Short mmCIF file of C-alpha atoms in Angstrom, two decimals:
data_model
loop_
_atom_site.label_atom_id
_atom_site.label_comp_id
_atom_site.label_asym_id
_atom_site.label_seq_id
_atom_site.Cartn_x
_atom_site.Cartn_y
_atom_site.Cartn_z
CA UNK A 289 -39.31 -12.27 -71.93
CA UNK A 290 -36.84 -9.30 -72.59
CA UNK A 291 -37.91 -7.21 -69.53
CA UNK A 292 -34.78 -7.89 -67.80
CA UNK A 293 -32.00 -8.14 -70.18
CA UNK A 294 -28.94 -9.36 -66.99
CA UNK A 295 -25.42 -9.51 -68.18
CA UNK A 296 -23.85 -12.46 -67.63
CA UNK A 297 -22.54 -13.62 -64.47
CA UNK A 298 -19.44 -15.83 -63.93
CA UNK A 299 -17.44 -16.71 -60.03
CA UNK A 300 -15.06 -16.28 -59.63
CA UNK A 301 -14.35 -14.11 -62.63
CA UNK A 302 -10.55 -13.89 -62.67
CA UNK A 303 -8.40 -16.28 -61.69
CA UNK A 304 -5.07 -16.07 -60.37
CA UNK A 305 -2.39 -18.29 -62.02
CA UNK A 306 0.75 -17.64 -60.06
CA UNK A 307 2.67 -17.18 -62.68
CA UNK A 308 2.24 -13.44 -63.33
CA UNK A 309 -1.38 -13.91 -65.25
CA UNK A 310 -4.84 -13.82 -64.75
CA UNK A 311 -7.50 -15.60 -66.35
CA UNK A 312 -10.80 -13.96 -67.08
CA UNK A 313 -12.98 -16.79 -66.60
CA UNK A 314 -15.78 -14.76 -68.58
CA UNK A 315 -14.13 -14.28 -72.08
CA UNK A 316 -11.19 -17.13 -71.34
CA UNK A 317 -8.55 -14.24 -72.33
CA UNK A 318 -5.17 -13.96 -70.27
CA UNK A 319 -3.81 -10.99 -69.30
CA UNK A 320 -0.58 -10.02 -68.02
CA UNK A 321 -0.82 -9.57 -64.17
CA UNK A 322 1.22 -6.53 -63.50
CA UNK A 323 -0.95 -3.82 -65.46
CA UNK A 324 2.16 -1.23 -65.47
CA UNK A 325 4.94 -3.12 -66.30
CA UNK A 326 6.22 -1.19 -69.79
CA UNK A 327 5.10 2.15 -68.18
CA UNK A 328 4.29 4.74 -70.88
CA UNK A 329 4.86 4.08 -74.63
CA UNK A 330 3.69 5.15 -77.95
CA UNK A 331 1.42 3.02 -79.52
CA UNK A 332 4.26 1.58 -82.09
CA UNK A 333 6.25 1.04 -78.94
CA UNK A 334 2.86 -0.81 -76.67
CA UNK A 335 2.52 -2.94 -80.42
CA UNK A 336 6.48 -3.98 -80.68
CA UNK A 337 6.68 -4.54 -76.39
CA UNK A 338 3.26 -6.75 -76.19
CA UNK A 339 4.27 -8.70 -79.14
CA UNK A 340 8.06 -9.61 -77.91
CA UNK A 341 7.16 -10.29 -73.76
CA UNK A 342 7.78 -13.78 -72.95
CA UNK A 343 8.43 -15.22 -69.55
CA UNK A 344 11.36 -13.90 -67.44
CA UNK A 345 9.69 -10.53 -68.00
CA UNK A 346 7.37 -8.24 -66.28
CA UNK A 347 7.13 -11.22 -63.67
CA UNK A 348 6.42 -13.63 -65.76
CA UNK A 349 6.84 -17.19 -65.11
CA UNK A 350 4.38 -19.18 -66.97
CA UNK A 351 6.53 -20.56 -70.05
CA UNK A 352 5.43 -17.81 -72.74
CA UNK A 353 6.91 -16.81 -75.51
CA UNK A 354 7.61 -13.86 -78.38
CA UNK A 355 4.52 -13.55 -79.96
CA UNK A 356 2.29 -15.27 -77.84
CA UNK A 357 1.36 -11.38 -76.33
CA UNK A 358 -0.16 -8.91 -78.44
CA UNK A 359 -1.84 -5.70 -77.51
CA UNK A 360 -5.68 -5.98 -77.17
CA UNK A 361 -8.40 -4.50 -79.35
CA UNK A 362 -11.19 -2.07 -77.98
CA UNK A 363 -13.86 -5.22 -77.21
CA UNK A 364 -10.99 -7.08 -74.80
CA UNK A 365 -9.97 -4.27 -72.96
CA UNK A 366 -13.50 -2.85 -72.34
CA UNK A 367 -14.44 -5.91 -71.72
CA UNK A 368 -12.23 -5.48 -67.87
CA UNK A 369 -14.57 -2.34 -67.54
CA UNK A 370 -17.17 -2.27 -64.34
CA UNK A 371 -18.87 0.79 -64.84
CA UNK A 372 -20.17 0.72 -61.62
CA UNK A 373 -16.93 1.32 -60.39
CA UNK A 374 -14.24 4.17 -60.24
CA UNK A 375 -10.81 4.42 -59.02
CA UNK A 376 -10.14 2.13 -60.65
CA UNK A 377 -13.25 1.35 -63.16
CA UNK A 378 -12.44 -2.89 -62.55
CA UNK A 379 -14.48 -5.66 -60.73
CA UNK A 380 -14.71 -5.69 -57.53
CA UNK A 381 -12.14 -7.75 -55.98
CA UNK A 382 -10.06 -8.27 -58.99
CA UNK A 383 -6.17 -9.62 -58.34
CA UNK A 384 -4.23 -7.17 -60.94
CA UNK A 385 -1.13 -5.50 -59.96
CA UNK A 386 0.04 -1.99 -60.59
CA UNK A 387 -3.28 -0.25 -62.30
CA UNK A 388 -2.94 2.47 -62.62
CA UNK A 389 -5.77 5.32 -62.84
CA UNK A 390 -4.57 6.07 -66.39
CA UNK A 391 -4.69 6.02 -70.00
CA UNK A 392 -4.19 2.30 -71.92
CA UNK A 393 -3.73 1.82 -75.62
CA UNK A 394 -5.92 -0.79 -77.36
CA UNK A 395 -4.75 -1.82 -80.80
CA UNK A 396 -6.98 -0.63 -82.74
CA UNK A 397 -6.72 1.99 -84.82
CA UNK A 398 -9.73 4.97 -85.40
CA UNK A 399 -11.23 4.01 -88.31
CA UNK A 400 -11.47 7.39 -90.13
CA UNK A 401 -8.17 9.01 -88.79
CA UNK A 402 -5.32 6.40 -88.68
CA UNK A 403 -3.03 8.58 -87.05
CA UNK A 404 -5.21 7.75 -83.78
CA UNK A 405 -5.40 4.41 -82.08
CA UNK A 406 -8.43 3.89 -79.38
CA UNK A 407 -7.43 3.85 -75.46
CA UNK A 408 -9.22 3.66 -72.31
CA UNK A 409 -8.82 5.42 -69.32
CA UNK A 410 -8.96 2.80 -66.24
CA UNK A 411 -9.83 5.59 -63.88
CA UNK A 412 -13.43 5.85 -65.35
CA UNK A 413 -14.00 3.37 -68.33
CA UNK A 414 -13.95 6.30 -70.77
CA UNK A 415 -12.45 5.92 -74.24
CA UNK A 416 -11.05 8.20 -76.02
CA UNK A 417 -8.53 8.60 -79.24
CA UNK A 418 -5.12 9.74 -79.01
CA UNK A 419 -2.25 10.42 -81.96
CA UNK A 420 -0.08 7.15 -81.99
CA UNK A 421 2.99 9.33 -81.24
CA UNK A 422 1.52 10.22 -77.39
CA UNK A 423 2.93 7.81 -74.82
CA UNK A 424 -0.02 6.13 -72.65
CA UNK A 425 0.35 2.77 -70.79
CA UNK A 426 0.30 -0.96 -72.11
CA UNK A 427 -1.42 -3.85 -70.53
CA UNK A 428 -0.81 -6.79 -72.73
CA UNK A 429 -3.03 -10.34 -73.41
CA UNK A 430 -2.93 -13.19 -74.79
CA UNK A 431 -6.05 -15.82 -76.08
CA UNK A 432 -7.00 -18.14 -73.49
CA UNK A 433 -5.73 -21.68 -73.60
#
């Protein structure tokens, strides 16, 4: 009837794969377990790193390869965002490693000034724009299988 307009609702939302990812069970992508793994990069840096991990790095275990990892767009990563939540701005209960209260590039770039790319700040949920050149932290996906 459109009065209440409830997001959807999916449990357990992440999953746990033992291999150094996590399914989200909502939007079926894979992400890369350990959230600070490459530490700070530029944004040419976060693109090259995401697209080369393969297993034997970052903890990795599950049989991936170069090019199967890719830096995600605005949607994905907001898409981890609860903002009901702060410190960090995640589900409740979710099984990530090393998040960090920081700043993480998305792939995309700002669609008037290039020079930018869009990031998110897991602290809060807020996005923001930086210049490509700063170094902010990477947290890499894959499509879900």
């Amino acid at each position: 009837d459109g009065a209440l307009q409830k997001g959807v609702s999916v449990s357990p939302r992440f999953t746990d794969n033992a291999d150094g990812t996590v399914k989200d069970n909502l939007t079926g992508l894979i992400w890369l377990k350990n959230a600070s793994c490459f530490g700070s990069l530029s944004w040419t840096s976060a693109l090259s790193s995401s697209n080369t991990l393969a297993s034997g790095a970052c903890g990795l275990t599950d049989g991936s390869v170069a090019g199967a990892w890719r830096l995600p767009n605005v949607k994905e990563l907001l898409s981890l965002i609860d903002y009901g939540r702060s410190s960090p701005a995640l589900p409740a209960g979710h099984p990530f490693s090393g998040v960090l209260n920081v700043n993480y590039w998305m792939s995309t770039s700002h669609a008037v000034v290039p020079s930018v790319a869009w990031n998110v700040n897991i602290d809060n949920g807020f996005f923001t724009s930086y210049d490509k050149t700063f170094t902010l932290y990477v947290w890499p996906v894959r499509g879900g299988q």
